[in-house]
């Protein structure tokens, strides 16, 4: 399990790089703007002449992006592999054989758009919204004395980041810019769904799911980016960038757990989600457990963190108006 300090370092490193790039870029942009701006006569200036001036720039642009997203999700993974851990321990102790295994939830995708207003040719402020989904499925088999059990697991995290940030462009040539950015985001609609299933070779089956979406407070995270933009034309550019993200949030207010099986009616539980640790000989196994609303959790239980911290590698187009 990764520490919060390591998660915070991801965002701080990205923000520090963005600051290093921003400092010379902003200073150079200010000097260039002062020199290039034509003088006004009695406080007035011809808008048509300014728009046609060689150094005129687009005040408004739209940045469209998409790509790969990676999240840490340490506690989500710790609670989602419970049955996999149990059967791995059985196999390690000589009871049956175990093939396959739990695959941690990390990778996914994200996409979105930012509307940017240029304060200077090199510095802009923008507001945007995106969508991110990270999910993973797992499959394993435990066999003993001719009997076989198939384990399945699926876990997914989704959210819609609403971003506010600064955008910096540092020219490297006529058509190539070094770009950087930094800002904060509100992660709206944060949801988690996890499922584990057991299929027995006699036809019986069992499945447990947990879903959470009820939040309290405001889920705020931070990000920083660094990349390159190639201008295909004065109004259209293609960019690639890496984005570091710190977004570690507290537990859901309430989750819903459903247990279904081939031999009975579904059993539904609503309450608080916790991580519990169980000792099994020399092994420690973690798993999710739900304490019903109004119930008292075991003192050894702890509330999981919903950790979207990580990075994105993305590309897209920037349209200038």
PDB file of N, CA, C and O in Angstrom, residues 59 102 112 125 128 139 142 305 317:
ATOM      1  N   UNK A  59      -7.568  35.141 -28.546  1.00  0.00           N
ATOM      2  CA  UNK A  59      -7.869  35.233 -27.122  1.00  0.00           C
ATOM      3  C   UNK A  59      -8.516  33.949 -26.591  1.00  0.00           C
ATOM      4  O   UNK A  59      -8.350  33.610 -25.421  1.00  0.00           O
ATOM      5  N   UNK A 102      -5.443 -12.320  -9.213  1.00  0.00           N
ATOM      6  CA  UNK A 102      -6.081 -11.002  -9.207  1.00  0.00           C
ATOM      7  C   UNK A 102      -5.201  -9.999  -9.934  1.00  0.00           C
ATOM      8  O   UNK A 102      -3.990  -9.937  -9.711  1.00  0.00           O
ATOM      9  N   UNK A 112     -11.787  14.781 -22.411  1.00  0.00           N
ATOM     10  CA  UNK A 112     -12.456  15.989 -21.970  1.00  0.00           C
ATOM     11  C   UNK A 112     -12.107  17.187 -22.820  1.00  0.00           C
ATOM     12  O   UNK A 112     -11.519  17.050 -23.902  1.00  0.00           O
ATOM     13  N   UNK A 125      -5.953  31.195 -18.852  1.00  0.00           N
ATOM     14  CA  UNK A 125      -6.689  30.585 -17.752  1.00  0.00           C
ATOM     15  C   UNK A 125      -7.860  29.829 -18.354  1.00  0.00           C
ATOM     16  O   UNK A 125      -8.494  30.309 -19.311  1.00  0.00           O
ATOM     17  N   UNK A 128     -12.634  23.571 -17.620  1.00  0.00           N
ATOM     18  CA  UNK A 128     -12.963  22.414 -18.439  1.00  0.00           C
ATOM     19  C   UNK A 128     -13.649  21.320 -17.652  1.00  0.00           C
ATOM     20  O   UNK A 128     -13.779  21.377 -16.426  1.00  0.00           O
ATOM     21  N   UNK A 139      -9.411 -13.252 -13.430  1.00  0.00           N
ATOM     22  CA  UNK A 139      -9.911 -14.619 -13.565  1.00  0.00           C
ATOM     23  C   UNK A 139      -8.874 -15.578 -12.987  1.00  0.00           C
ATOM     24  O   UNK A 139      -7.676 -15.431 -13.229  1.00  0.00           O
ATOM     25  N   UNK A 142      -9.119 -22.530  -8.984  1.00  0.00           N
ATOM     26  CA  UNK A 142      -8.579 -23.342  -7.894  1.00  0.00           C
ATOM     27  C   UNK A 142      -9.126 -24.753  -8.057  1.00  0.00           C
ATOM     28  O   UNK A 142     -10.339 -24.951  -8.176  1.00  0.00           O
ATOM     29  N   UNK A 305      -9.517   4.642   1.602  1.00  0.00           N
ATOM     30  CA  UNK A 305      -9.403   5.872   0.821  1.00  0.00           C
ATOM     31  C   UNK A 305      -9.684   5.543  -0.648  1.00  0.00           C
ATOM     32  O   UNK A 305      -9.299   4.489  -1.143  1.00  0.00           O
ATOM     33  N   UNK A 317      -6.276  18.007 -29.832  1.00  0.00           N
ATOM     34  CA  UNK A 317      -6.181  19.192 -30.707  1.00  0.00           C
ATOM     35  C   UNK A 317      -6.573  20.447 -29.940  1.00  0.00           C
ATOM     36  O   UNK A 317      -7.445  20.400 -29.068  1.00  0.00           O
TER      37      UNK A 317
END
